[in-house]
């Protein structure tokens, strides 16, 4: 009997059910599936229950793992269900698409481009279409239950996310492959009188049972007859026909599962010589394949995956729910809301179900689809709240489900070591973002922290530190964890550094230290060694630190390097890390800063003075964490510099404040020094800069010291009218940085002082004019004035 060609829509639950039913009726001797032939040996794993979709085949160039592609599968993917049926019934399965090795051997469009270190949706490793291809522009219209541009046929392997058909695009490539000009589903929907292709597909296929493969093949033939051909499709289909001819020699009962777009080409009578001529002379690259976990979020078409579906969670529900699809969906939606504390009763579910079915009837649809369920949920369950509806969309419509692969799945040693550590530390990868609060005094939490920091050094940011909570001076760390499928590619790339996480991270740090161009880069690596506990990386990092510090004469650069080094010294014992010779390096840097600071502070412009003030604050805060001897030497240096006459006001005021806070200057001396720049003979802008330098960072000193407050108040009152507009923005910048409570307290003190001052007779006072300034004065003082 001739082979049976089953043209399907990739990731379509209706197609998945139809294919399984057709295979059960045909009972073929062999099954051919659109997919990369190099991955055939991995098909046996489909029978393993531990291989839990969504999963993806990961293929990459053996000599350059950055060139990689994915072939994702969901439980509702027709190819996945066909392969499972064949494996369970002992039917041989072959992938017969164009080998991925051909794609990787082709010249790259951006061969000279540097790959991105942190790929965005448009430049992460490619989503190859193999089994999940899609090659048409996304149809217009609102969100629908099905997906993507053209789910029934697609581009060849190697397409980047968002790409359609065309040459394989390397990760980091900015030029998207060309798109096919035809959207077959849109063509068929328009012929049926639908303005929304997704609604047409849902009505005709998903809600009406198994599709008619013969009818779909005839429709595709009619569309392709009038459409321009894609050269990449012609190449792929030539290879498919070649494999089909080979299989016919040994099998009579053949089943073929492929994108419906390819069915007319496979049924067409084409001479073998023509296909051979098209394939002749093509080179192959060496490629490696494995299974990796995937997520429904990455299966969504809005993530840029051309063959993706807009609503993976909804399709999963359609495929796995045998009956009561509408009610079960609304029950799940109510459960999502209740988990967030939103009341959703059974009455809500009943009313929403009635509304969804009524909407389907009014709209002439056979059954309520996702559009009707969304409208009903918005009106009844969510009571018009868009945030609640968004929550349902994220949890159910997309459904961030993460697949799983067996522990003994072939993988690079680095990935296997990471999987072992994840099991040991009870740190399971998850698709949804979740917080992780670590107490570094606990051995397991400390080991988790080290693992997450090591992975970040390898370019696998599984965890992101919450910067709002981060403090290396405490025993706690707060992370946000979210596993991304592309991390599998990063692990393959990082395996060039080592076979375990710790050895690879150590080698990566050592390499980064040798290649660092600045002192700041090397200093950051010292903290990495501490946080990730990379003891063996300290020697090369410290050597690089010595070299960079010796070559860098810029005091600002040296000052910027000290705070992270001091934090590392101070909190190394918290993380139980060996710090080696870091103490001597830090002491040497601090000595160089003390020696170079007098020359660095002289005759600076405002921008340079502001930058140096920031470095002074950071170094001063860091030195306070050291022992008494280096701290006292640092204060001696500040005291000697503070007496100079050529300091910018920002620096002069800041040095006085630091010495005052350290107990080196009495209040009387502080008042004397403040009085010097606030005298009548000094330019108001210089006085304002001194006040900003002195008060920057907090105004409690003015709240508790009447004399200082009086100095500032009297100086401000004496500023000439023609200079006030120049001084006011500077003072607003200073006082605006204070906390609201500090500003209010200062305003109260000023008002109290004003009430105690002898007032002159007010017989000639224009009360109306005076009242006009009270609102502005109240804003400046932080209190209501009546």
XYZ file of C-alpha atoms in Angstrom:
786
model
C 0.000 0.000 0.000
C 1.290 3.548 -0.626
C 2.556 5.575 2.268
C 0.094 7.602 4.291
C 0.945 11.298 4.599
C -0.454 12.930 7.724
C -0.180 16.684 7.404
C -0.463 18.216 10.841
C -0.384 21.533 12.608
C 2.574 21.648 14.916
C 1.573 21.797 18.585
C -2.085 21.262 17.722
C -4.036 19.030 20.137
C -6.624 18.238 17.459
C -3.877 17.101 15.099
C -2.285 15.086 17.916
C -5.484 13.158 18.604
C -6.105 12.615 14.889
C -2.603 11.285 14.241
C -2.805 8.752 17.065
C -6.192 7.536 15.820
C -4.922 7.280 12.235
C -1.798 5.351 13.246
C -3.833 2.956 15.340
C -5.983 2.250 12.282
C -3.130 2.021 9.759
C -0.672 0.005 11.903
C 2.362 1.046 9.799
C 5.625 -0.896 9.520
C 7.687 2.280 9.950
C 7.039 5.893 10.953
C 8.790 8.897 9.438
C 8.609 12.143 11.394
C 9.763 15.607 10.420
C 12.848 16.142 12.581
C 16.678 16.138 12.641
C 18.064 12.723 11.619
C 21.070 13.140 13.937
C 18.722 12.816 16.930
C 17.267 9.415 15.971
C 19.219 7.543 18.623
C 17.519 9.702 21.272
C 14.015 8.612 20.247
C 14.236 5.552 22.513
C 14.095 7.894 25.498
C 10.522 8.833 24.602
C 9.415 5.546 26.160
C 11.006 6.577 29.469
C 8.366 8.084 31.752
C 11.058 10.314 33.261
C 11.235 12.212 29.967
C 8.324 14.485 30.743
C 7.229 17.130 28.227
C 7.590 19.948 27.537
C 11.077 18.970 26.438
C 13.236 19.863 23.488
C 15.938 18.307 21.404
C 19.058 20.424 21.720
C 21.465 20.274 18.809
C 24.746 22.132 18.655
C 27.982 22.244 16.718
C 30.408 20.020 18.570
C 33.300 22.418 18.026
C 31.267 25.577 18.717
C 28.355 25.033 21.144
C 27.252 28.640 20.690
C 25.736 27.540 17.394
C 22.781 25.622 18.714
C 19.134 24.953 18.006
C 16.074 23.566 19.761
C 13.232 21.306 18.600
C 10.557 21.671 21.331
C 7.794 19.129 22.053
C 4.727 19.426 24.252
C 2.407 16.633 25.324
C -0.080 17.934 22.744
C 2.460 18.023 19.889
C 1.360 15.604 17.119
C 4.961 14.492 16.559
C 5.395 13.638 20.239
C 2.208 11.600 20.324
C 3.116 9.838 17.069
C 6.578 8.925 18.352
C 5.152 7.670 21.664
C 2.636 5.513 19.808
C 5.380 4.020 17.629
C 7.736 3.353 20.544
C 4.976 1.733 22.610
C 3.942 -0.518 19.695
C 7.458 -1.457 18.591
C 7.260 0.420 15.296
C 10.597 1.803 14.004
C 10.780 5.619 13.947
C 13.004 7.800 11.809
C 13.501 11.548 11.570
C 13.719 12.453 7.893
C 14.099 16.238 7.705
C 17.230 17.870 6.292
C 20.144 17.074 8.650
C 21.045 19.878 10.998
C 24.687 19.219 10.089
C 23.990 20.681 6.639
C 22.659 23.870 8.152
C 25.666 24.342 10.430
C 28.079 23.758 7.561
C 26.617 26.633 5.524
C 28.384 30.016 5.549
C 27.044 32.203 8.329
C 25.572 35.615 7.501
C 27.334 37.324 10.410
C 30.392 35.144 10.719
C 32.439 38.020 12.053
C 29.910 39.188 14.600
C 30.623 38.706 18.246
C 28.015 36.527 19.943
C 25.996 38.204 22.669
C 26.866 37.323 26.244
C 23.272 37.741 27.409
C 21.027 36.976 24.451
C 17.728 38.727 24.176
C 14.666 37.121 22.615
C 15.940 37.936 19.145
C 19.424 36.484 19.569
C 19.230 33.471 21.829
C 20.048 30.016 20.397
C 17.767 29.133 17.555
C 14.416 27.466 17.870
C 14.607 24.934 15.106
C 11.495 23.903 13.419
C 12.123 20.274 12.884
C 8.976 18.916 14.378
C 7.580 22.242 15.440
C 7.915 24.313 12.417
C 6.040 27.329 11.527
C 6.711 29.529 8.651
C 4.185 32.254 8.127
C 3.755 35.756 9.432
C 1.584 35.850 12.515
C -2.026 36.612 11.684
C -3.614 39.769 12.902
C -6.327 39.846 15.508
C -6.626 39.487 19.224
C -5.299 36.674 21.356
C -6.483 33.300 20.312
C -6.201 29.841 21.680
C -3.957 28.504 19.025
C -0.725 29.693 17.993
C 1.481 31.163 15.867
C 1.977 32.264 12.425
C 1.595 29.089 10.402
C 1.406 26.066 12.587
C 0.985 23.578 9.775
C 4.315 23.789 8.068
C 7.535 25.499 8.682
C 11.050 26.535 8.053
C 14.002 24.353 8.233
C 16.047 23.737 11.317
C 18.210 26.566 12.436
C 15.694 29.364 12.471
C 16.122 31.840 15.250
C 13.220 32.735 17.501
C 10.867 34.902 15.568
C 12.378 33.732 12.298
C 10.476 31.936 9.626
C 12.393 30.189 6.922
C 15.875 30.678 5.715
C 19.508 30.055 6.478
C 20.462 28.867 9.904
C 20.985 31.883 12.125
C 23.742 31.744 14.688
C 23.077 32.919 18.210
C 23.742 36.622 18.304
C 22.821 37.189 14.664
C 20.767 40.308 14.148
C 19.574 39.593 10.594
C 16.408 37.454 10.686
C 15.952 34.791 8.035
C 13.400 35.614 5.351
C 9.736 34.812 5.925
C 7.431 32.865 3.673
C 4.941 35.150 1.943
C 1.957 32.821 2.438
C -0.058 32.074 5.567
C -2.077 28.961 4.619
C -4.342 29.074 7.672
C -5.213 32.704 6.927
C -5.952 31.740 3.317
C -8.261 28.909 4.359
C -9.946 31.022 7.034
C -10.611 33.810 4.540
C -12.084 31.314 2.091
C -14.433 30.142 4.855
C -15.479 33.708 5.630
C -13.493 34.114 8.876
C -11.563 37.275 9.673
C -9.624 35.517 12.461
C -7.531 32.520 11.297
C -7.119 31.239 14.851
C -10.863 31.139 15.463
C -11.366 29.275 12.195
C -8.840 26.623 13.159
C -10.348 26.200 16.608
C -13.877 25.878 15.242
C -13.018 23.530 12.387
C -10.423 21.316 14.093
C -10.162 21.667 17.848
C -13.913 21.674 18.487
C -15.020 19.260 15.781
C -12.833 16.226 16.388
C -10.237 14.753 14.072
C -9.264 16.747 10.983
C -9.585 15.190 7.545
C -5.991 14.704 6.392
C -7.085 14.296 2.775
C -9.004 17.576 2.802
C -6.100 19.435 4.419
C -3.684 18.007 1.845
C -5.942 19.176 -1.000
C -6.182 22.645 0.547
C -2.411 22.893 0.916
C -1.932 21.761 -2.670
C -4.261 24.482 -3.923
C -2.479 27.157 -1.899
C 1.028 26.054 -2.907
C 0.133 25.937 -6.584
C -0.340 29.694 -6.568
C 2.351 30.655 -4.075
C 6.047 31.392 -4.654
C 8.353 28.615 -3.514
C 10.832 28.999 -0.708
C 14.340 27.708 -1.684
C 14.872 26.379 1.813
C 11.623 24.419 1.645
C 12.676 22.960 -1.705
C 15.965 21.785 -0.196
C 14.304 20.215 2.824
C 11.631 18.520 0.764
C 14.223 17.133 -1.652
C 15.904 15.410 1.274
C 12.567 14.164 2.636
C 11.704 12.600 -0.719
C 15.146 11.009 -0.917
C 14.694 9.340 2.455
C 11.157 8.279 1.516
C 12.459 6.539 -1.628
C 15.020 4.648 0.456
C 12.396 3.508 2.945
C 10.054 2.297 0.202
C 12.661 -0.301 -0.799
C 12.303 -2.137 2.508
C 8.813 -1.222 3.750
C 5.400 -1.218 2.162
C 3.253 0.183 4.964
C 4.737 3.630 5.732
C 3.349 6.466 7.817
C 4.679 10.017 7.420
C 3.967 12.788 9.951
C 5.018 16.259 8.822
C 3.809 19.822 8.572
C 0.807 19.976 6.234
C 2.641 22.527 4.097
C 5.084 19.812 2.991
C 2.473 17.179 2.060
C 1.972 18.368 -1.556
C 5.736 18.339 -2.136
C 6.117 14.806 -0.751
C 3.188 13.501 -2.810
C 4.494 15.116 -5.993
C 6.335 12.934 -8.505
C 9.862 14.353 -8.702
C 12.776 12.523 -10.395
C 15.405 11.312 -7.977
C 18.049 12.936 -10.157
C 16.528 16.365 -9.553
C 16.593 15.922 -5.788
C 20.130 14.524 -5.878
C 21.322 17.497 -7.919
C 19.843 19.873 -5.371
C 21.535 18.088 -2.457
C 24.829 17.375 -4.189
C 28.038 18.911 -2.864
C 26.732 19.999 0.529
C 29.118 19.755 3.440
C 28.298 18.497 6.923
C 29.386 19.814 10.300
C 29.805 17.632 13.372
C 26.807 18.003 15.657
C 25.693 16.649 19.024
C 22.145 16.172 20.277
C 20.479 15.615 23.640
C 17.137 16.136 25.377
C 16.704 19.170 27.624
C 13.756 20.510 29.669
C 11.546 23.109 28.017
C 8.842 25.466 29.264
C 5.431 26.486 28.017
C 6.550 30.085 28.235
C 9.227 29.376 25.632
C 6.658 27.503 23.551
C 4.523 30.632 23.265
C 4.587 32.410 19.927
C 4.855 35.846 21.577
C 8.289 34.802 22.865
C 9.469 34.834 19.252
C 9.144 31.114 18.512
C 7.769 30.962 14.980
C 5.967 27.636 15.398
C 4.800 28.505 18.884
C 1.223 28.692 20.070
C -0.252 31.689 21.807
C -1.837 29.656 24.574
C 0.187 26.535 25.453
C -1.607 26.065 28.768
C -4.989 26.156 27.044
C -3.854 23.622 24.447
C -2.563 21.383 27.225
C -5.984 21.618 28.858
C -7.757 20.800 25.575
C -5.616 17.721 25.036
C -5.699 16.336 28.572
C -9.381 17.057 29.402
C -11.579 14.353 27.901
C -14.850 16.009 28.907
C -16.281 19.092 30.629
C -13.576 21.253 29.073
C -15.281 24.561 29.871
C -16.181 23.766 33.483
C -12.791 22.246 34.299
C -11.047 25.319 32.918
C -13.148 27.715 34.974
C -12.628 25.614 38.109
C -8.881 25.877 37.560
C -9.187 29.640 37.004
C -11.109 30.005 40.259
C -8.410 28.000 42.011
C -5.730 30.384 40.742
C -7.643 33.347 42.139
C -8.260 31.664 45.500
C -4.533 30.953 45.850
C -4.015 34.714 45.698
C -6.707 35.416 48.277
C -9.392 36.467 45.770
C -12.833 35.030 46.599
C -14.129 32.756 43.839
C -16.983 30.425 44.719
C -18.688 27.585 42.908
C -21.489 30.018 42.080
C -18.968 32.174 40.218
C -17.868 29.134 38.217
C -21.456 28.176 37.332
C -22.343 31.679 36.188
C -19.110 32.017 34.199
C -19.780 28.689 32.454
C -23.290 29.804 31.510
C -21.986 33.105 30.183
C -19.231 31.406 28.115
C -21.721 29.016 26.511
C -24.158 31.854 25.804
C -21.396 33.895 24.156
C -20.456 30.911 21.980
C -24.085 30.569 20.850
C -24.416 34.275 20.064
C -21.168 34.211 18.103
C -22.149 31.123 16.135
C -19.389 28.925 17.484
C -19.794 25.161 18.016
C -18.358 25.330 21.535
C -17.040 27.960 23.885
C -13.393 28.629 23.121
C -10.662 30.484 24.927
C -12.032 33.845 23.780
C -15.423 33.137 25.370
C -13.832 31.715 28.512
C -11.615 34.787 28.815
C -14.562 37.132 28.441
C -16.626 35.167 30.962
C -13.756 35.020 33.435
C -13.187 38.764 33.139
C -16.837 39.567 33.793
C -17.667 37.034 36.514
C -14.551 35.657 38.202
C -12.398 38.780 37.907
C -15.193 41.342 38.218
C -13.543 43.446 35.522
C -10.149 43.580 37.264
C -7.453 43.362 34.544
C -4.793 42.263 37.040
C -6.808 39.191 38.021
C -7.323 38.339 34.365
C -3.606 38.751 33.735
C -2.903 36.334 36.581
C -5.174 33.711 35.002
C -3.482 34.288 31.663
C -0.028 33.774 33.104
C -0.878 30.738 35.211
C -3.338 28.958 32.912
C -3.407 30.334 29.374
C 0.378 30.169 29.069
C 1.064 27.871 32.003
C 4.714 27.964 33.001
C 5.188 24.203 33.048
C 8.790 22.934 33.066
C 9.567 19.526 31.619
C 12.016 16.973 32.947
C 14.657 14.632 31.588
C 16.131 11.448 33.119
C 19.231 11.841 35.244
C 21.150 9.413 33.034
C 20.353 11.305 29.846
C 23.512 11.798 27.709
C 24.874 15.240 28.520
C 28.147 17.068 28.966
C 29.848 16.273 32.319
C 29.283 19.845 33.521
C 25.507 19.508 33.128
C 25.556 16.159 34.925
C 27.524 17.638 37.815
C 25.037 20.494 38.092
C 22.100 18.062 38.100
C 23.760 16.076 40.904
C 24.270 19.227 42.970
C 20.694 20.311 42.386
C 19.494 17.010 43.808
C 21.890 17.135 46.760
C 20.966 20.715 47.668
C 17.246 20.125 47.028
C 17.223 23.020 44.569
C 14.860 22.013 41.794
C 14.804 24.050 38.561
C 11.412 25.667 37.993
C 9.959 27.699 35.154
C 8.089 30.137 37.370
C 10.106 32.764 39.201
C 10.284 32.071 42.922
C 12.097 33.738 45.822
C 14.820 31.961 47.771
C 15.874 33.276 51.189
C 19.243 31.893 52.327
C 20.741 31.911 55.816
C 24.491 31.572 55.297
C 24.967 30.156 58.782
C 23.333 26.953 57.549
C 25.553 24.582 55.608
C 22.941 23.748 52.960
C 22.042 27.398 52.361
C 25.712 28.356 52.141
C 26.280 25.624 49.552
C 23.257 26.854 47.587
C 24.621 30.386 47.572
C 28.004 29.228 46.332
C 26.422 27.186 43.538
C 24.295 30.114 42.325
C 27.296 32.477 42.342
C 29.422 29.940 40.455
C 26.750 29.512 37.802
C 26.559 33.266 37.313
C 30.281 33.280 36.599
C 29.627 30.638 33.934
C 26.978 32.784 32.262
C 24.070 30.805 33.731
C 22.106 33.371 35.796
C 19.658 30.860 37.233
C 19.438 33.083 40.310
C 19.375 36.878 40.469
C 20.266 38.564 43.754
C 17.565 40.894 45.000
C 19.539 44.149 45.023
C 17.024 45.778 47.345
C 17.829 43.215 50.031
C 21.432 42.389 49.212
C 24.000 42.966 51.957
C 27.248 41.056 52.164
C 27.523 42.271 55.731
C 24.731 39.986 56.908
C 24.123 36.288 57.093
C 21.259 36.453 54.622
C 20.882 36.502 50.867
C 17.654 36.833 48.921
C 17.488 35.410 45.404
C 14.940 35.202 42.629
C 15.230 31.877 40.788
C 13.934 31.045 37.333
C 15.291 28.344 35.039
C 15.459 29.128 31.327
C 15.820 26.431 28.616
C 18.709 28.270 26.960
C 20.818 27.631 30.059
C 21.401 24.162 28.602
C 23.355 25.793 25.775
C 25.290 27.966 28.224
C 26.323 24.834 30.144
C 27.599 23.247 26.940
C 29.606 26.377 26.189
C 30.964 26.559 29.745
C 32.046 22.916 29.627
C 35.155 24.134 27.801
C 36.342 25.466 31.189
C 35.891 22.250 33.154
C 33.845 19.154 33.868
C 32.432 20.287 37.226
C 30.774 23.528 38.261
C 33.543 24.499 40.681
C 36.397 23.696 38.289
C 34.694 25.446 35.367
C 33.951 28.548 37.463
C 37.531 28.597 38.765
C 38.926 28.430 35.249
C 36.481 31.085 34.024
C 37.536 33.478 36.819
C 41.225 32.874 36.141
C 40.712 33.530 32.432
C 38.735 36.702 33.144
C 41.497 37.919 35.476
C 44.175 37.441 32.812
C 42.084 39.224 30.187
C 40.847 42.073 32.421
C 41.580 45.537 31.074
C 41.095 47.520 34.256
C 41.661 47.390 37.981
C 37.904 47.541 38.619
C 37.325 44.354 36.609
C 39.910 42.430 38.619
C 38.575 43.808 41.894
C 35.092 42.556 41.032
C 36.565 39.098 40.488
C 37.930 39.101 44.044
C 34.365 39.372 45.335
C 33.326 36.604 42.961
C 35.978 34.348 44.477
C 34.590 35.083 47.934
C 30.919 34.646 47.078
C 31.472 31.517 45.002
C 34.187 30.077 47.315
C 36.684 29.629 44.477
C 39.815 29.181 46.591
C 41.958 27.981 43.700
C 41.110 31.115 41.718
C 42.593 33.496 44.304
C 46.274 33.167 43.217
C 45.745 34.214 39.573
C 43.260 36.911 40.592
C 45.614 38.376 43.217
C 48.498 38.324 40.740
C 46.353 40.196 38.242
C 45.283 42.594 41.001
C 48.899 43.338 41.923
C 49.792 43.914 38.283
C 46.851 46.205 37.541
C 47.296 48.192 40.755
C 50.982 48.725 40.033
C 50.240 49.993 36.532
C 47.315 52.204 37.514
C 48.320 55.583 38.960
C 44.810 57.034 39.023
C 43.850 57.581 42.659
C 40.152 57.382 41.800
C 40.643 53.909 40.312
C 42.583 52.796 43.385
C 39.886 54.162 45.682
C 37.169 52.360 43.718
C 39.005 49.079 44.227
C 39.235 49.297 48.010
C 35.565 48.878 49.129
C 34.993 45.458 47.510
C 38.358 44.243 48.792
C 37.575 45.355 52.333
C 34.132 43.750 52.180
C 35.783 40.546 51.078
C 38.206 40.677 54.010
C 35.518 41.635 56.498
C 32.954 39.039 55.569
C 35.158 36.197 54.386
C 34.789 34.521 57.756
C 30.981 34.672 57.431
C 31.203 32.558 54.272
C 34.105 30.495 55.689
C 36.379 31.334 52.774
C 40.171 31.256 52.594
C 41.417 34.717 51.620
C 45.118 34.076 51.170
C 47.220 37.228 50.657
C 44.292 39.575 50.105
C 44.984 41.513 53.308
C 48.461 42.631 52.198
C 47.140 43.662 48.773
C 44.379 45.747 50.363
C 46.789 47.393 52.822
C 49.126 48.283 49.975
C 46.314 49.841 47.948
C 45.162 51.894 50.933
C 48.706 53.166 51.480
C 48.915 54.266 47.846
C 45.587 56.078 48.174
C 46.752 57.916 51.297
C 49.925 58.981 49.510
C 48.161 60.158 46.359
C 45.088 61.790 47.913
C 46.654 65.243 48.688
C 47.595 65.746 45.059
C 44.308 64.303 43.767
C 42.058 66.780 45.629
C 43.607 70.022 44.476
C 42.037 72.395 41.924
C 39.129 70.198 40.878
C 36.116 71.252 38.863
C 32.669 70.516 40.263
C 32.085 67.286 38.311
C 35.471 65.836 39.287
C 34.983 66.945 42.897
C 31.580 65.276 43.034
C 33.024 62.012 41.721
C 35.908 62.109 44.210
C 33.484 62.808 47.054
C 31.704 59.555 46.223
C 34.984 57.672 46.343
C 35.840 59.305 49.685
C 32.543 58.170 51.177
C 32.967 54.613 49.901
C 36.562 54.258 51.103
C 35.739 55.833 54.465
C 32.852 53.390 55.001
C 35.106 50.489 54.022
C 38.015 51.544 56.238
C 35.662 51.666 59.216
C 35.393 47.884 58.859
C 39.160 47.436 59.321
C 41.287 47.361 62.447
C 42.187 50.478 64.420
C 45.635 51.038 62.906
C 44.642 51.452 59.223
C 41.544 53.396 60.288
C 43.569 55.898 62.339
C 46.052 56.370 59.505
C 43.219 57.062 57.115
C 41.749 59.696 59.458
C 45.193 61.319 59.793
C 45.296 61.663 55.998
C 41.816 63.194 55.897
C 42.735 65.676 58.646
C 45.847 66.840 56.789
C 43.935 67.264 53.532
C 41.015 69.095 55.159
C 43.281 72.006 56.187
C 44.128 72.916 52.602
C 42.841 76.147 51.081
C 42.492 74.934 47.499
C 39.759 72.378 48.097
C 36.489 72.507 46.240
C 33.590 73.277 48.561
C 32.084 69.819 48.062
C 35.283 68.155 49.282
C 36.027 70.654 52.048
C 32.562 70.247 53.536
C 32.656 66.476 53.193
C 36.019 66.100 54.883
C 34.835 68.187 57.835
C 31.718 66.009 58.126
C 33.715 62.752 58.035
C 36.150 64.028 60.681
C 33.260 65.236 62.834
C 31.482 61.866 62.635
C 34.737 60.092 63.514
C 35.220 62.264 66.627
C 38.260 64.090 65.269
C 36.581 67.535 65.307
C 34.599 69.076 68.118
C 31.362 70.915 67.367
C 32.933 74.253 68.081
C 35.629 73.598 65.494
C 33.021 72.401 63.011
C 31.044 75.610 63.517
C 34.203 77.657 63.024
C 35.047 75.899 59.767
C 31.493 76.170 58.524
C 31.471 79.874 59.262
C 34.441 80.488 56.960
C 32.751 79.655 53.612
C 29.432 81.110 54.814
C 30.740 84.599 55.390
C 29.638 87.570 53.332
C 32.880 87.756 51.384
C 32.601 84.260 49.920
C 30.627 83.627 46.733
C 27.203 82.150 47.578
C 27.746 79.229 45.159
C 30.936 78.251 47.020
C 29.090 78.369 50.329
C 26.259 76.247 48.928
C 28.783 73.661 47.682
C 30.340 73.499 51.157
C 26.899 72.998 52.741
C 26.083 70.284 50.207
C 29.352 68.485 50.903
C 28.850 68.733 54.659
C 25.168 67.799 54.824
C 24.987 65.299 51.971
C 23.673 61.965 53.186
C 21.451 63.160 56.016
C 20.228 66.190 57.938
C 20.028 64.852 61.511
C 23.037 66.966 62.435
C 21.040 70.143 61.789
C 18.147 68.797 63.841
C 20.294 68.253 66.929
C 22.828 71.103 66.679
C 21.216 74.540 67.084
C 24.485 76.343 66.425
C 25.005 74.679 63.035
C 21.384 75.274 62.115
C 21.753 78.926 63.092
C 24.854 79.270 60.905
C 23.065 77.849 57.870
C 19.921 79.881 58.594
C 21.773 83.160 59.066
C 23.906 82.560 55.970
C 20.854 81.798 53.866
C 19.058 84.912 55.122
C 22.077 87.037 54.202
C 22.395 85.782 50.625
C 21.820 88.787 48.303
C 18.667 88.718 46.204
C 20.618 88.675 42.948
C 22.534 85.538 44.084
C 19.615 83.694 45.671
C 18.389 82.225 42.393
C 21.889 80.786 41.818
C 22.090 79.222 45.292
C 18.548 77.872 45.555
C 18.917 74.905 43.123
C 22.075 73.785 44.939
C 20.363 73.901 48.314
C 17.256 72.177 47.017
C 19.444 69.360 45.724
C 21.008 69.025 49.169
C 17.896 69.284 51.292
C 15.852 67.249 48.813
C 18.025 64.215 49.561
C 16.991 64.277 53.219
C 14.303 61.944 54.496
C 10.848 63.487 54.818
C 11.020 63.248 58.604
C 14.341 65.094 58.672
C 13.017 67.889 56.466
C 9.935 68.217 58.649
C 12.036 68.349 61.832
C 14.330 71.017 60.361
C 11.312 73.060 59.314
C 9.893 72.845 62.830
C 13.204 73.984 64.334
C 13.407 76.923 61.932
C 9.815 77.904 62.686
C 10.481 77.649 66.414
C 13.560 79.833 66.111
C 11.598 82.398 64.098
C 8.909 82.596 66.754
C 11.489 83.422 69.406
C 13.090 86.273 67.444
C 12.064 89.857 68.303
C 9.749 91.050 65.597
C 9.736 94.583 64.285
C 6.464 96.529 64.155
C 4.295 95.295 61.309
C 2.137 98.379 60.828
C 3.518 98.886 57.300
C 3.441 95.146 56.395
C 1.417 94.266 53.297
C -0.339 91.150 54.593
C -1.787 90.191 51.204
C 1.645 90.116 49.564
C 3.119 88.228 52.514
C 0.347 85.606 52.383
C 1.135 84.933 48.716
C 4.556 83.417 49.580
C 3.312 81.199 52.421
C 2.480 78.123 50.253
C 5.957 78.143 48.671
C 7.599 78.713 52.039
C 5.629 75.813 53.476
C 6.918 73.513 50.741
C 10.517 74.567 51.370
C 10.207 74.072 55.116
C 8.214 70.875 54.896
C 5.302 72.041 57.012
C 1.996 73.850 56.572
C 2.199 77.581 57.338
C -0.917 79.596 58.159
